[in-house]
PDB file of C-alpha atoms in Angstrom:
ATOM      1  CA  ASN A  28     -19.521  15.748  11.916  1.00 49.00           C
ATOM      2  CA  LEU A  29     -16.938  17.661   9.893  1.00 48.00           C
ATOM      3  CA  ILE A  30     -15.822  20.734  11.845  1.00 49.00           C
ATOM      4  CA  ALA A  31     -13.745  23.777  10.844  1.00 51.00           C
ATOM      5  CA  ILE A  32     -12.322  26.152  13.461  1.00 49.00           C
ATOM      6  CA  TYR A  33     -11.659  29.647  12.090  1.00 50.00           C
ATOM      7  CA  SER A  34      -9.054  32.179  13.115  1.00 51.00           C
ATOM      8  CA  ALA A  35     -11.500  35.068  12.768  1.00 52.00           C
ATOM      9  CA  LEU A  36     -15.031  35.851  11.630  1.00 51.00           C
ATOM     10  CA  ILE A  37     -15.614  38.220   8.754  1.00 50.00           C
ATOM     11  CA  ASN A  38     -18.787  39.532   7.137  1.00 50.00           C
ATOM     12  CA  SER A  39     -19.699  36.240   5.448  1.00 48.00           C
ATOM     13  CA  LEU A  40     -18.609  32.670   6.063  1.00 48.00           C
ATOM     14  CA  PRO A  41     -14.773  32.719   6.219  1.00 47.00           C
ATOM     15  CA  GLN A  42     -14.038  30.335   3.371  1.00 50.00           C
ATOM     16  CA  GLU A  43     -10.535  31.651   2.740  1.00 51.00           C
ATOM     17  CA  GLU A  44      -8.048  28.883   3.428  1.00 50.00           C
ATOM     18  CA  GLY A  45      -5.743  31.179   5.421  1.00 53.00           C
ATOM     19  CA  ASN A  46      -8.559  31.854   7.844  1.00 52.00           C
ATOM     20  CA  ILE A  47      -9.108  28.179   8.719  1.00 50.00           C
ATOM     21  CA  LYS A  48      -7.176  27.444  11.879  1.00 51.00           C
ATOM     22  CA  LYS A  49      -8.033  23.775  12.301  1.00 55.00           C
ATOM     23  CA  LYS A  50     -10.108  21.108  10.566  1.00 55.00           C
ATOM     24  CA  GLY A  51     -11.291  17.934  12.196  1.00 58.00           C
ATOM     25  CA  LEU A  52     -13.854  15.225  12.732  1.00 56.00           C
ATOM     26  CA  LYS A  53     -16.037  15.368  15.825  1.00 56.00           C
ATOM     27  CA  LEU A  54     -17.402  12.006  16.885  1.00 55.00           C
ATOM     28  CA  THR A  55     -20.283  11.653  19.305  1.00 58.00           C
ATOM     29  CA  MET A  56     -18.928  11.781  22.883  1.00 55.00           C
ATOM     30  CA  GLY A  57     -15.405  11.873  21.479  1.00 58.00           C
ATOM     31  CA  PRO A  58     -12.515  14.320  20.990  1.00 59.00           C
ATOM     32  CA  LEU A  59     -11.849  16.392  17.875  1.00 56.00           C
ATOM     33  CA  ILE A  60      -9.730  14.385  15.431  1.00 55.00           C
ATOM     34  CA  LYS A  61      -7.424  16.706  13.497  1.00 58.00           C
ATOM     35  CA  ILE A  62      -7.431  16.289   9.700  1.00 59.00           C
ATOM     36  CA  PRO A  63      -4.063  16.921   8.023  1.00 60.00           C
ATOM     37  CA  SER A  64      -4.036  19.054   4.890  1.00 70.00           C
ATOM     38  CA  LYS A  65      -5.257  17.108   1.875  1.00 76.00           C
ATOM     39  CA  LYS A  66      -4.135  19.995  -0.315  1.00 76.00           C
ATOM     40  CA  GLU A  67      -0.542  19.622   0.889  1.00 81.00           C
ATOM     41  CA  GLU A  68      -0.604  15.907   0.123  1.00 83.00           C
ATOM     42  CA  ILE A  69      -1.926  16.500  -3.404  1.00 83.00           C
ATOM     43  CA  LEU A  70       0.691  19.204  -4.053  1.00 85.00           C
ATOM     44  CA  ASN A  71       3.417  16.775  -2.956  1.00 86.00           C
ATOM     45  CA  LYS A  72       2.073  14.145  -5.370  1.00 89.00           C
ATOM     46  CA  ILE A  73       2.090  16.666  -8.215  1.00 89.00           C
ATOM     47  CA  ALA A  74       5.629  17.718  -7.287  1.00 92.00           C
ATOM     48  CA  LEU A  75       6.715  14.072  -7.327  1.00 92.00           C
ATOM     49  CA  LEU A  76       5.361  13.564 -10.848  1.00 92.00           C
ATOM     50  CA  GLU A  77       7.019  16.777 -12.038  1.00 92.00           C
ATOM     51  CA  SER A  78      10.354  15.737 -10.520  1.00 93.00           C
ATOM     52  CA  ILE A  79      10.701  12.482 -12.488  1.00 92.00           C
ATOM     53  CA  ASP A  80      14.268  12.311 -13.884  1.00 91.00           C
ATOM     54  CA  GLU A  81      15.228  15.229 -11.638  1.00 92.00           C
ATOM     55  CA  GLU A  82      17.701  15.227  -8.731  1.00 88.00           C
ATOM     56  CA  ASP A  83      15.090  16.051  -6.098  1.00 90.00           C
ATOM     57  CA  PHE A  84      12.807  13.104  -6.964  1.00 91.00           C
ATOM     58  CA  THR A  85      14.016  10.981  -4.046  1.00 90.00           C
ATOM     59  CA  ASP A  86      13.697  13.802  -1.519  1.00 91.00           C
ATOM     60  CA  ILE A  87      10.128  14.528  -2.591  1.00 91.00           C
ATOM     61  CA  SER A  88       9.288  10.814  -2.523  1.00 91.00           C
ATOM     62  CA  ILE A  89      10.550  10.544   1.059  1.00 91.00           C
ATOM     63  CA  ARG A  90       8.570  13.655   2.021  1.00 88.00           C
ATOM     64  CA  LEU A  91       5.423  12.046   0.644  1.00 87.00           C
ATOM     65  CA  PHE A  92       5.858   8.382   1.574  1.00 87.00           C
ATOM     66  CA  GLY A  93       8.580   8.380   4.221  1.00 88.00           C
ATOM     67  CA  ALA A  94      11.624   6.102   4.470  1.00 91.00           C
ATOM     68  CA  PRO A  95      12.602   3.123   6.653  1.00 91.00           C
ATOM     69  CA  ASN A  96      14.026   4.153  10.026  1.00 90.00           C
ATOM     70  CA  LYS A  97      16.984   2.460  11.702  1.00 91.00           C
ATOM     71  CA  GLU A  98      14.861   0.493  14.186  1.00 91.00           C
ATOM     72  CA  SER A  99      12.510  -0.914  11.534  1.00 89.00           C
ATOM     73  CA  LEU A 100      15.404  -1.789   9.252  1.00 89.00           C
ATOM     74  CA  GLY A 101      17.251  -3.642  12.011  1.00 90.00           C
ATOM     75  CA  GLU A 102      14.166  -5.626  12.978  1.00 89.00           C
ATOM     76  CA  CYS A 103      13.434  -6.595   9.379  1.00 87.00           C
ATOM     77  CA  GLU A 104      17.023  -7.724   8.742  1.00 85.00           C
ATOM     78  CA  LYS A 105      17.009  -9.800  11.938  1.00 86.00           C
ATOM     79  CA  ASN A 106      13.684 -11.465  11.165  1.00 84.00           C
ATOM     80  CA  LEU A 107      14.499 -12.105   7.510  1.00 81.00           C
ATOM     81  CA  ILE A 108      17.735 -13.876   8.372  1.00 79.00           C
ATOM     82  CA  GLU A 109      15.905 -16.099  10.880  1.00 77.00           C
ATOM     83  CA  ILE A 110      13.186 -17.185   8.431  1.00 74.00           C
ATOM     84  CA  ASP A 111      13.534 -20.809   7.408  1.00 67.00           C
ATOM     85  CA  LYS A 112      14.790 -20.837   3.810  1.00 69.00           C
ATOM     86  CA  LYS A 113      12.742 -23.982   3.184  1.00 69.00           C
ATOM     87  CA  THR A 114       9.616 -21.860   3.615  1.00 68.00           C
ATOM     88  CA  LEU A 115      10.694 -19.583   0.777  1.00 69.00           C
ATOM     89  CA  HIS A 116      11.540 -22.468  -1.536  1.00 70.00           C
ATOM     90  CA  GLN A 117       8.283 -24.251  -0.733  1.00 70.00           C
ATOM     91  CA  GLU A 118       6.149 -21.234  -1.587  1.00 71.00           C
ATOM     92  CA  LYS A 119       8.085 -20.823  -4.812  1.00 72.00           C
ATOM     93  CA  GLU A 120       7.274 -24.421  -5.718  1.00 75.00           C
ATOM     94  CA  ASP A 121       3.612 -23.826  -4.841  1.00 77.00           C
ATOM     95  CA  GLU A 122       3.298 -20.968  -7.352  1.00 79.00           C
ATOM     96  CA  ILE A 123       1.122 -22.919  -9.774  1.00 89.00           C
ATOM     97  CA  TYR A 124      -1.506 -20.246 -10.486  1.00 92.00           C
ATOM     98  CA  SER A 125      -1.097 -17.937 -13.464  1.00 95.00           C
ATOM     99  CA  ALA A 126      -2.412 -14.393 -13.798  1.00 95.00           C
ATOM    100  CA  GLU A 127      -5.447 -15.771 -15.651  1.00 96.00           C
ATOM    101  CA  ASP A 128      -6.108 -18.242 -12.819  1.00 96.00           C
ATOM    102  CA  ALA A 129      -5.848 -15.454 -10.254  1.00 96.00           C
ATOM    103  CA  LYS A 130      -8.210 -13.289 -12.333  1.00 96.00           C
ATOM    104  CA  ILE A 131     -10.920 -15.967 -12.212  1.00 97.00           C
ATOM    105  CA  ILE A 132     -10.524 -16.391  -8.436  1.00 97.00           C
ATOM    106  CA  PHE A 133     -10.639 -12.636  -7.754  1.00 97.00           C
ATOM    107  CA  GLU A 134     -13.723 -12.260  -9.952  1.00 97.00           C
ATOM    108  CA  LYS A 135     -15.499 -14.903  -7.869  1.00 97.00           C
ATOM    109  CA  VAL A 136     -14.610 -12.932  -4.717  1.00 97.00           C
ATOM    110  CA  PHE A 137     -16.155  -9.801  -6.271  1.00 97.00           C
ATOM    111  CA  GLU A 138     -19.277 -11.816  -7.038  1.00 97.00           C
ATOM    112  CA  SER A 139     -19.486 -13.046  -3.440  1.00 97.00           C
ATOM    113  CA  TYR A 140     -19.459  -9.426  -2.214  1.00 96.00           C
ATOM    114  CA  ARG A 141     -21.853  -8.328  -4.991  1.00 96.00           C
ATOM    115  CA  LEU A 142     -19.271  -5.880  -6.302  1.00 95.00           C
ATOM    116  CA  LYS A 143     -20.533  -5.905  -9.873  1.00 93.00           C
ATOM    117  CA  ASN A 144     -18.822  -2.594 -10.594  1.00 94.00           C
ATOM    118  CA  TRP A 145     -15.340  -4.013  -9.967  1.00 96.00           C
ATOM    119  CA  LYS A 146     -13.359  -5.770 -12.715  1.00 96.00           C
ATOM    120  CA  VAL A 147     -10.041  -7.620 -12.833  1.00 97.00           C
ATOM    121  CA  LYS A 148      -7.627  -6.515 -15.542  1.00 96.00           C
ATOM    122  CA  ILE A 149      -4.335  -8.148 -16.486  1.00 96.00           C
ATOM    123  CA  LYS A 150      -1.550  -5.672 -17.276  1.00 95.00           C
ATOM    124  CA  GLU A 151       1.753  -6.309 -18.994  1.00 91.00           C
ATOM    125  CA  GLU A 152       3.827  -3.635 -17.257  1.00 86.00           C
ATOM    126  CA  MET A 153       3.470  -3.550 -13.448  1.00 89.00           C
ATOM    127  CA  VAL A 154       5.837  -3.386 -10.487  1.00 85.00           C
ATOM    128  CA  SER A 155       3.509  -5.229  -8.110  1.00 88.00           C
ATOM    129  CA  ASP A 156       1.946  -8.613  -8.867  1.00 92.00           C
ATOM    130  CA  CYS A 157      -1.489  -7.356  -7.865  1.00 95.00           C
ATOM    131  CA  VAL A 158      -2.871  -3.963  -6.822  1.00 95.00           C
ATOM    132  CA  ALA A 159      -6.242  -2.262  -6.425  1.00 94.00           C
ATOM    133  CA  GLY A 160      -6.375   0.724  -8.761  1.00 90.00           C
ATOM    134  CA  LYS A 161      -8.647   3.569  -9.692  1.00 83.00           C
ATOM    135  CA  ASN A 162     -11.886   3.301 -11.684  1.00 88.00           C
ATOM    136  CA  ASN A 163     -12.935   0.054  -9.995  1.00 93.00           C
ATOM    137  CA  ARG A 164     -10.107  -2.059 -11.378  1.00 95.00           C
ATOM    138  CA  LEU A 165      -7.993  -4.726  -9.695  1.00 97.00           C
ATOM    139  CA  PHE A 166      -4.795  -5.094 -11.713  1.00 97.00           C
ATOM    140  CA  VAL A 167      -2.790  -8.328 -12.006  1.00 97.00           C
ATOM    141  CA  ARG A 168       0.673  -8.495 -13.587  1.00 95.00           C
ATOM    142  CA  GLU A 169       0.601 -10.618 -16.716  1.00 95.00           C
ATOM    143  CA  LYS A 170       3.628 -12.801 -15.939  1.00 93.00           C
ATOM    144  CA  ALA A 171       3.001 -13.145 -12.194  1.00 93.00           C
ATOM    145  CA  LYS A 172       2.791 -16.562 -10.547  1.00 92.00           C
ATOM    146  CA  PHE A 173       0.859 -17.199  -7.357  1.00 93.00           C
ATOM    147  CA  SER A 174       0.526 -19.848  -4.698  1.00 91.00           C
ATOM    148  CA  LYS A 175      -2.886 -20.555  -3.180  1.00 91.00           C
ATOM    149  CA  LYS A 176      -1.739 -18.935   0.061  1.00 90.00           C
ATOM    150  CA  ARG A 177      -0.594 -15.797  -1.781  1.00 91.00           C
ATOM    151  CA  ILE A 178      -3.916 -15.448  -3.576  1.00 95.00           C
ATOM    152  CA  GLU A 179      -5.729 -15.734  -0.250  1.00 95.00           C
ATOM    153  CA  SER A 180      -3.422 -13.094   1.230  1.00 93.00           C
ATOM    154  CA  LEU A 181      -3.983 -10.726  -1.711  1.00 95.00           C
ATOM    155  CA  THR A 182      -7.740 -11.248  -1.440  1.00 97.00           C
ATOM    156  CA  ILE A 183      -7.629 -10.108   2.192  1.00 96.00           C
ATOM    157  CA  HIS A 184      -5.202  -7.258   1.496  1.00 96.00           C
ATOM    158  CA  GLU A 185      -6.517  -5.780  -1.754  1.00 96.00           C
ATOM    159  CA  ILE A 186     -10.208  -6.703  -1.833  1.00 97.00           C
ATOM    160  CA  GLU A 187     -11.340  -7.224   1.758  1.00 96.00           C
ATOM    161  CA  THR A 188      -9.401  -4.209   3.052  1.00 96.00           C
ATOM    162  CA  HIS A 189      -8.662  -1.597   0.376  1.00 95.00           C
ATOM    163  CA  ILE A 190     -11.604  -2.167  -1.951  1.00 95.00           C
ATOM    164  CA  LEU A 191     -14.248  -2.745   0.725  1.00 95.00           C
ATOM    165  CA  THR A 192     -13.034   0.381   2.537  1.00 93.00           C
ATOM    166  CA  ALA A 193     -13.385   2.388  -0.687  1.00 92.00           C
ATOM    167  CA  GLU A 194     -16.852   0.992  -1.333  1.00 93.00           C
ATOM    168  CA  ASN A 195     -17.909   1.897   2.202  1.00 93.00           C
ATOM    169  CA  GLY A 196     -16.523   5.386   1.656  1.00 91.00           C
ATOM    170  CA  LYS A 197     -18.746   5.838  -1.399  1.00 90.00           C
ATOM    171  CA  THR A 198     -21.832   5.498   0.807  1.00 91.00           C
ATOM    172  CA  GLN A 199     -20.736   8.274   3.177  1.00 89.00           C
ATOM    173  CA  PRO A 200     -22.126  11.826   2.966  1.00 86.00           C
ATOM    174  CA  TYR A 201     -18.691  13.369   2.265  1.00 80.00           C
ATOM    175  CA  GLU A 202     -16.688  12.523  -0.872  1.00 82.00           C
ATOM    176  CA  ILE A 203     -13.452  12.797   1.128  1.00 79.00           C
ATOM    177  CA  PHE A 204     -14.229   9.435   2.743  1.00 81.00           C
ATOM    178  CA  ASN A 205     -14.184   7.837  -0.701  1.00 81.00           C
ATOM    179  CA  LYS A 206     -11.042   9.584  -1.944  1.00 80.00           C
ATOM    180  CA  GLY A 207      -9.280   9.258   1.409  1.00 83.00           C
ATOM    181  CA  LEU A 208      -8.221  11.771   4.038  1.00 80.00           C
ATOM    182  CA  ALA A 209      -4.694  13.189   3.948  1.00 80.00           C
ATOM    183  CA  ASN A 210      -2.039  10.580   4.743  1.00 80.00           C
ATOM    184  CA  TYR A 211      -4.573   7.754   4.619  1.00 84.00           C
ATOM    185  CA  LEU A 212      -2.130   5.379   2.902  1.00 86.00           C
ATOM    186  CA  PRO A 213      -0.105   4.300   5.998  1.00 85.00           C
ATOM    187  CA  ILE A 214      -3.346   3.539   7.851  1.00 87.00           C
ATOM    188  CA  GLN A 215      -4.739   1.536   4.949  1.00 91.00           C
ATOM    189  CA  GLU A 216      -1.557  -0.505   4.521  1.00 90.00           C
ATOM    190  CA  GLY A 217      -1.362  -1.105   8.265  1.00 90.00           C
ATOM    191  CA  LEU A 218      -4.960  -2.327   8.338  1.00 92.00           C
ATOM    192  CA  ALA A 219      -4.337  -4.589   5.354  1.00 93.00           C
ATOM    193  CA  MET A 220      -1.297  -6.226   6.959  1.00 91.00           C
ATOM    194  CA  TYR A 221      -3.141  -6.566  10.269  1.00 92.00           C
ATOM    195  CA  ASN A 222      -6.066  -8.292   8.526  1.00 94.00           C
ATOM    196  CA  VAL A 223      -3.761 -10.707   6.721  1.00 92.00           C
ATOM    197  CA  GLU A 224      -1.948 -11.509   9.962  1.00 90.00           C
ATOM    198  CA  LYS A 225      -5.164 -12.161  11.892  1.00 92.00           C
ATOM    199  CA  GLN A 226      -7.056 -14.048   9.195  1.00 91.00           C
ATOM    200  CA  GLN A 227      -4.159 -16.236   8.072  1.00 89.00           C
ATOM    201  CA  GLY A 228      -2.583 -16.639  11.493  1.00 86.00           C
ATOM    202  CA  VAL A 229       0.823 -15.544  10.213  1.00 81.00           C
ATOM    203  CA  PRO A 230       2.741 -13.284  12.650  1.00 83.00           C
ATOM    204  CA  PHE A 231       4.325 -10.159  11.190  1.00 80.00           C
ATOM    205  CA  ARG A 232       7.849 -11.469  11.829  1.00 80.00           C
ATOM    206  CA  ASN A 233       7.126 -14.174   9.211  1.00 80.00           C
ATOM    207  CA  ASN A 234       5.863 -11.732   6.586  1.00 82.00           C
ATOM    208  CA  TYR A 235       9.064 -11.936   4.581  1.00 81.00           C
ATOM    209  CA  ARG A 236       7.732 -10.019   1.572  1.00 83.00           C
ATOM    210  CA  VAL A 237       7.041  -6.878   3.588  1.00 84.00           C
ATOM    211  CA  MET A 238      10.376  -7.083   5.419  1.00 85.00           C
ATOM    212  CA  ALA A 239      12.207  -7.670   2.147  1.00 84.00           C
ATOM    213  CA  ASN A 240      10.557  -4.559   0.682  1.00 85.00           C
ATOM    214  CA  VAL A 241      11.733  -2.459   3.641  1.00 88.00           C
ATOM    215  CA  ILE A 242      15.323  -3.637   3.187  1.00 85.00           C
ATOM    216  CA  ALA A 243      15.233  -3.237  -0.596  1.00 83.00           C
ATOM    217  CA  ILE A 244      13.814   0.306  -0.351  1.00 87.00           C
ATOM    218  CA  ASN A 245      16.467   1.347   2.170  1.00 87.00           C
ATOM    219  CA  LYS A 246      19.247  -0.132   0.034  1.00 83.00           C
ATOM    220  CA  ALA A 247      17.915   1.654  -3.068  1.00 82.00           C
ATOM    221  CA  LEU A 248      17.728   4.980  -1.175  1.00 86.00           C
ATOM    222  CA  THR A 249      21.246   4.735   0.230  1.00 83.00           C
ATOM    223  CA  SER A 250      23.154   3.186  -2.689  1.00 77.00           C
ATOM    224  CA  SER A 251      24.061   3.974  -6.251  1.00 71.00           C
ATOM    225  CA  PHE A 252      22.882   1.827  -9.156  1.00 66.00           C
ATOM    226  CA  VAL A 253      26.341   0.259  -9.294  1.00 63.00           C
ATOM    227  CA  ASP A 254      26.159  -0.724  -5.624  1.00 65.00           C
ATOM    228  CA  LEU A 255      22.848  -2.486  -6.225  1.00 62.00           C
ATOM    229  CA  ASP A 256      24.577  -5.049  -8.418  1.00 57.00           C
ATOM    230  CA  PHE A 257      24.278  -8.410  -6.625  1.00 50.00           C
ATOM    231  CA  GLY A 258      27.876  -9.237  -7.425  1.00 44.00           C
ATOM    232  CA  ILE A 259      29.319  -6.180  -5.668  1.00 42.00           C
ATOM    233  CA  ASP A 260      31.517  -6.905  -2.669  1.00 44.00           C
ATOM    234  CA  GLY A 261      30.053  -6.092   0.717  1.00 45.00           C
ATOM    235  CA  ILE A 262      26.358  -6.671   0.003  1.00 46.00           C
ATOM    236  CA  THR A 263      24.986  -9.033   2.630  1.00 53.00           C
ATOM    237  CA  SER A 264      23.101 -12.253   1.984  1.00 56.00           C
ATOM    238  CA  CYS A 265      20.131 -10.616   3.690  1.00 56.00           C
ATOM    239  CA  HIS A 266      20.158  -7.795   1.139  1.00 56.00           C
ATOM    240  CA  LYS A 267      20.481 -10.252  -1.741  1.00 58.00           C
ATOM    241  CA  MET A 268      17.491 -12.165  -0.438  1.00 58.00           C
ATOM    242  CA  ALA A 269      15.503  -8.973  -0.069  1.00 53.00           C
ATOM    243  CA  PHE A 270      16.062  -7.946  -3.687  1.00 56.00           C
ATOM    244  CA  LEU A 271      15.342 -11.415  -5.029  1.00 57.00           C
ATOM    245  CA  ILE A 272      12.077 -11.674  -3.061  1.00 55.00           C
ATOM    246  CA  SER A 273      10.847  -8.141  -3.655  1.00 52.00           C
TER     247      SER A 273
END
C-alpha cells in the first residue's frame, strides 16, 4: 500500500506538498519503506538539460547520477590491470555479429517473451552499443560489433532485467511502478549486473567493461580535454585501456 504521513490535518485532505511529512510503501508484515522525492529527481533532470554547454553541467550531473568514489576507483584499477589481456583480444576477434544480426536475435527474444509491443531499432548516433529506451524501443548502434557472449549479456541486462521490470510495472495499480520510483536507476543497474554475473557465471572482478567505464568517467571528471589525449605524459596504461574499451 502507498502511504502518506502528513504534518497536520486541515479541513479537507491535505494535498499540499508542504504538508506531506513522509511518503512510503507499506508491505504486509513489513516496515515502512521511505520513497525519495520523485519531483526532486525530475527537477534535477530538467536542470541538467538546461545546463548543457554551461559551467555547472558537471556539478548537476554528479548531483543526479553520482561519481566514482576512491574505494571503487581503486578496486576497478586493480582488477582491470589483473585481467588477462588475451581475454580482451579474444572477445574482439569474436565480434562477428553486426547491428543487423543483433537486431534479429533480440527480436527473437521479444517473441519468446511475447513482447509484441517491443521493437528493435538501429540508430546511427549512439554512445552505447545497445540500450533500452522509451516508447517500447530497444536501440542498437548502427556500427556496433558484437560477440555471441556480448549479445547474451545484453539480452540479460537490457531485456530480461530492464524491459521485463518495466513490463511488470505496467501491470501494477500505480503508474509510478512503470515510470520508476525516485533514484530507481542505481537499483536497476545493480540488478542487471547481478543477473549477468549469476546467469553467465562471470564474477564482477572480470566485468572489464563496467570497470573501464568507472575509470573513464573519473578521468573525464577530473581532467581537462587536453589531459584526455592518450599521448599525454603521465596517463597510465590502465587509463588508456579504460578509454579504449569504453
